[in-house]
Structure formats: C-alpha cells, structure tokens
Tab-separated table of C-alpha atoms in Angstrom:
chain	number	residue	atom	x	y	z
A	1	MET	CA	116.387	94.803	88.069
A	2	ASN	CA	113.655	93.098	90.138
A	3	ASP	CA	115.903	92.273	93.035
A	4	HIS	CA	118.192	95.236	93.043
A	5	TYR	CA	118.563	98.027	95.590
A	6	TYR	CA	116.964	100.372	93.024
A	7	SER	CA	113.714	98.356	93.125
A	8	PRO	CA	110.679	99.807	94.935
A	9	ARG	CA	110.107	96.438	96.676
A	10	PRO	CA	113.152	94.183	97.069
A	11	ALA	CA	112.313	90.484	96.706
A	12	ALA	CA	115.246	89.294	98.848
A	13	ALA	CA	114.217	87.835	102.194
A	14	SER	CA	114.867	90.250	105.028
A	15	ASP	CA	118.132	89.584	106.853
A	16	ARG	CA	118.858	92.582	109.054
A	17	ARG	CA	122.245	93.291	110.560
A	18	THR	CA	123.324	96.088	112.887
A	19	PHE	CA	126.757	97.668	113.042
A	20	GLU	CA	128.405	100.697	114.623
A	21	THR	CA	130.358	103.399	112.832
A	22	GLU	CA	131.525	106.965	113.302
A	23	LEU	CA	130.869	109.664	110.709
A	24	ARG	CA	132.131	113.249	111.058
A	25	GLY	CA	132.902	112.529	114.703
A	26	TYR	CA	129.383	111.291	115.491
A	27	PRO	CA	128.887	107.658	116.557
A	28	LEU	CA	126.029	105.929	114.718
A	29	LYS	CA	124.407	102.548	115.225
A	30	LEU	CA	122.960	101.481	111.868
A	31	THR	CA	120.788	98.564	110.782
A	32	SER	CA	120.946	97.407	107.159
A	33	ASP	CA	119.199	94.581	105.329
A	34	ALA	CA	119.253	92.394	102.222
A	35	GLY	CA	118.017	94.219	99.122
A	36	VAL	CA	119.435	97.626	100.124
A	37	PHE	CA	122.611	99.350	98.955
A	38	SER	CA	125.862	98.501	100.763
A	39	ARG	CA	124.285	96.282	103.404
A	40	GLU	CA	127.641	95.198	104.907
A	41	GLY	CA	128.591	98.702	106.042
A	42	VAL	CA	128.793	102.301	104.881
A	43	ASP	CA	130.345	102.267	101.395
A	44	TYR	CA	133.538	104.146	100.560
A	45	GLY	CA	131.806	106.623	98.229
A	46	SER	CA	129.281	107.672	100.879
A	47	LYS	CA	132.082	108.103	103.411
A	48	ALA	CA	134.022	110.259	100.928
A	49	LEU	CA	130.958	112.472	100.387
A	50	ILE	CA	130.255	112.702	104.132
A	51	ARG	CA	133.844	113.826	104.790
A	52	LYS	CA	133.539	116.711	102.297
A	53	MET	CA	129.896	117.875	102.418
A	54	GLU	CA	129.244	121.325	103.917
A	55	ILE	CA	125.944	121.611	105.782
A	56	PRO	CA	125.024	124.990	107.343
A	57	PRO	CA	123.598	124.512	110.889
A	58	GLY	CA	120.108	125.704	109.919
A	59	ALA	CA	119.978	124.189	106.433
A	60	ARG	CA	117.003	122.488	104.829
A	61	VAL	CA	118.566	119.392	103.269
A	62	LEU	CA	117.430	116.639	100.873
A	63	ASP	CA	119.175	113.246	100.743
A	64	VAL	CA	118.244	111.560	97.437
A	65	GLY	CA	118.614	107.781	97.440
A	66	CYS	CA	119.144	107.784	101.193
A	67	GLY	CA	119.485	104.001	101.584
A	68	TYR	CA	119.474	103.104	105.280
A	69	GLY	CA	120.552	106.644	106.094
A	70	PRO	CA	124.276	107.301	106.729
A	71	ILE	CA	124.506	110.480	104.621
A	72	GLY	CA	121.199	112.062	105.661
A	73	LEU	CA	121.543	111.196	109.343
A	74	THR	CA	125.036	112.701	109.444
A	75	ALA	CA	123.674	115.811	107.692
A	76	ALA	CA	120.957	116.039	110.369
A	77	ARG	CA	123.646	115.975	113.078
A	78	LEU	CA	125.552	118.741	111.244
A	79	ALA	CA	122.370	120.857	110.928
A	80	PRO	CA	120.883	120.716	114.437
A	81	SER	CA	118.578	123.673	113.781
A	82	GLY	CA	117.805	122.550	110.218
A	83	HIS	CA	115.790	119.679	108.739
A	84	VAL	CA	116.703	116.766	106.477
A	85	VAL	CA	114.256	115.056	104.123
A	86	MET	CA	115.388	111.552	103.181
A	87	VAL	CA	113.950	109.822	100.097
A	88	ASP	CA	114.572	106.523	98.335
A	89	ILE	CA	112.689	104.467	95.745
A	90	ASN	CA	113.302	101.349	97.877
A	91	GLU	CA	110.630	101.014	100.579
A	92	ARG	CA	112.866	98.765	102.697
A	93	ALA	CA	115.609	101.413	102.666
A	94	VAL	CA	113.170	104.139	103.770
A	95	GLU	CA	111.911	101.960	106.611
A	96	LEU	CA	115.510	101.316	107.751
A	97	ALA	CA	116.432	105.013	107.551
A	98	ARG	CA	113.441	105.825	109.788
A	99	LEU	CA	114.426	103.056	112.219
A	100	ASN	CA	118.048	104.278	112.286
A	101	ALA	CA	116.984	107.871	112.986
A	102	GLU	CA	114.937	106.658	115.965
A	103	ALA	CA	117.737	104.380	117.214
A	104	ASN	CA	120.184	107.298	117.205
A	105	GLY	CA	117.802	109.874	118.648
A	106	ILE	CA	117.836	112.008	115.489
A	107	ARG	CA	114.549	113.913	115.216
A	108	ASN	CA	115.123	116.706	112.667
A	109	VAL	CA	114.389	114.338	109.777
A	110	SER	CA	111.455	113.157	107.676
A	111	PHE	CA	111.147	110.327	105.155
A	112	ALA	CA	109.349	109.405	101.939
A	113	GLN	CA	109.448	106.614	99.394
A	114	SER	CA	110.115	108.440	96.135
A	115	ASP	CA	111.082	107.774	92.528
A	116	LYS	CA	113.917	110.328	92.270
A	117	LEU	CA	112.501	113.657	93.613
A	118	ALA	CA	108.801	112.989	92.932
A	119	ALA	CA	107.795	113.036	96.625
A	120	VAL	CA	109.198	116.538	97.231
A	121	ARG	CA	107.488	118.287	94.331
A	122	GLY	CA	107.090	121.983	95.137
A	123	GLN	CA	109.654	121.915	97.978
A	124	THR	CA	113.035	123.662	97.890
A	125	PHE	CA	116.268	123.007	99.768
A	126	ASP	CA	119.541	124.683	100.683
A	127	VAL	CA	121.555	121.508	100.162
A	128	ILE	CA	120.854	118.343	98.138
A	129	LEU	CA	123.051	115.278	98.680
A	130	ALA	CA	123.307	112.194	96.476
A	131	ASN	CA	125.400	109.083	96.083
A	132	PRO	CA	123.486	108.378	92.866
A	133	PRO	CA	122.346	104.864	91.853
A	134	ILE	CA	124.892	104.247	89.080
A	135	ARG	CA	123.533	100.786	88.338
A	136	ALA	CA	120.129	102.294	87.540
A	137	GLY	CA	121.794	103.836	84.477
A	138	LYS	CA	123.113	107.203	83.328
A	139	ALA	CA	119.655	108.463	82.306
A	140	VAL	CA	118.335	108.051	85.872
A	141	VAL	CA	121.429	109.710	87.383
A	142	HIS	CA	121.214	112.683	85.027
A	143	GLU	CA	117.482	113.005	85.672
A	144	ILE	CA	118.247	113.328	89.398
A	145	PHE	CA	120.577	116.243	88.556
A	146	GLU	CA	117.918	117.859	86.346
A	147	GLN	CA	115.295	117.597	89.073
A	148	ALA	CA	117.729	118.733	91.785
A	149	ILE	CA	118.427	122.138	90.246
A	150	ASP	CA	114.688	122.907	90.272
A	151	HIS	CA	114.515	122.011	93.983
A	152	LEU	CA	117.445	124.172	95.116
A	153	ASN	CA	117.082	127.622	96.634
A	154	PRO	CA	119.224	130.343	95.013
A	155	GLY	CA	122.714	129.924	96.479
A	156	GLY	CA	121.933	126.301	97.293
A	157	SER	CA	124.275	123.442	96.456
A	158	LEU	CA	124.099	119.904	95.086
A	159	TRP	CA	126.786	117.548	96.400
A	160	ILE	CA	127.390	114.236	94.640
A	161	VAL	CA	129.930	111.429	94.754
A	162	ILE	CA	130.630	109.247	91.736
A	163	GLN	CA	133.392	106.871	90.702
A	164	ASN	CA	135.625	108.027	87.879
A	165	LYS	CA	135.210	104.730	85.998
A	166	GLN	CA	131.426	104.764	86.530
A	167	GLY	CA	130.678	108.053	84.839
A	168	ALA	CA	132.295	110.928	86.755
A	169	PRO	CA	133.371	112.794	83.573
A	170	SER	CA	129.874	112.629	82.034
A	171	ALA	CA	128.301	113.535	85.397
A	172	ARG	CA	130.497	116.618	85.633
A	173	ALA	CA	129.648	117.597	82.049
A	174	LYS	CA	125.925	117.261	82.828
A	175	LEU	CA	126.277	119.363	85.999
A	176	GLU	CA	128.168	122.057	84.056
A	177	GLU	CA	125.437	122.055	81.396
A	178	LEU	CA	122.760	122.567	84.090
A	179	PHE	CA	124.507	124.849	86.592
A	180	GLY	CA	127.151	126.547	84.431
A	181	GLU	CA	130.829	125.652	84.221
A	182	GLU	CA	131.883	128.214	86.839
A	183	GLN	CA	129.422	126.820	89.391
A	184	VAL	CA	130.708	123.224	89.415
A	185	GLU	CA	133.716	122.341	91.532
A	186	GLU	CA	135.525	119.076	92.183
A	187	VAL	CA	135.866	119.368	95.950
A	188	GLY	CA	137.545	116.043	96.535
A	189	LYS	CA	139.009	112.951	94.944
A	190	ASP	CA	139.483	109.787	96.917
A	191	LYS	CA	140.518	106.331	95.615
A	192	GLY	CA	138.851	106.805	92.228
A	193	TYR	CA	135.826	108.658	93.606
A	194	ARG	CA	135.085	112.265	92.664
A	195	ILE	CA	133.055	114.599	94.865
A	196	TYR	CA	131.406	117.474	93.011
A	197	CYS	CA	129.625	120.509	94.376
A	198	ALA	CA	127.318	122.420	92.006
A	199	ARG	CA	125.948	125.760	93.217
A	200	LYS	CA	122.759	127.387	91.968
A	201	VAL	CA	123.140	131.090	91.275
C-alpha cells in the first residue's frame, strides 16, 4: 500500500502529464501525475458517473476521493451558483485538483487532504459524489457510505460508481441498509459499471 494512489504521500517520483478532455460538454485541461489514480486520462468509471450525476445549479457538493479532479470540477461547472468541496487522502491528488481548478478558471471549489470525510466534520451537503477506492478494500468503501449519510442534507443524494465484479452487489446492499431499499436506485449501467443514487429522506 505504500506506493498506491490511496496513500497519503505517494513515493513515486513526480512525472506530470497534461491532457485535454471534454466532460458534460465542458472542455477541461487536466494535469495528472505518478502516484495518483488513473494518471493516463479520466477513467471509464468516472466518465460513467459524470454522464449520469444530477447537480442542482446552487448545490453544495462534496467529491470524496477527488483524485486530480475530473468529477468535482465538472460538478462545479454544473453548479455555477453552488460550491464543491474536493477531498482526497492523497496529498499529490489534492494539489493537482487545486492546480486543475486554477488552470480551468473554476473558482467555486475548495480542497482538503482528508482520510475519507474527516476534513468535513460538521458540514452537510446536497450532493456527495464518489468513485470509491476499491483497492483500499470493502471496509473503507463502506465506511465512506456510512460517513456520507451523516453529511447529507435531508433530500440530499449520494452518487457512486462501482464495477460489478469489484463489489457492486455488496455496495448496493450496504446503501440499502443505510438509506432504505426504496431510496437506492441503479441509475445507469455501462460496460460492467453500475451507477447508484441513494437519497436521504
């Protein structure tokens, strides 16, 4: 685990690369690095989540495990009168997300290095987004869900993407246990990925 994207301080030597992409119709110029998740380009799961996520224009949003920022920065574009808080355990990822916000002129964002949701204790959100760190283990992923429900406003929603073969059925069962069966919906399925939305009543 010491040189994995889920490490607070990646040991891999920095090797930044910049690429251009378009997400939800918005062009983005993104810089990634060694020791962060999906350094070669925005991963398929994140793209699947971005295509489906619903962000009200004035929403207060949390992106958990933001990496270098594709999900949270797109959410910030979709919520021009809202605010997005982007957190990640990996300090290099947080630094890149901040850099990418500046490079794309996105200002309705803030950042924190955080083990799961520790850095936003006491704060609540309308929307929480996560492409959870599967390789950190099921216990970590389920703990993110447990913490997320406590950080959602009533009527708020948690959106996650997870591969079927990497724990989607158990993730859905955990969400149903926390939010109630009626409140969890599979809003998309895409090449083995499942996108779930869990709403807090």
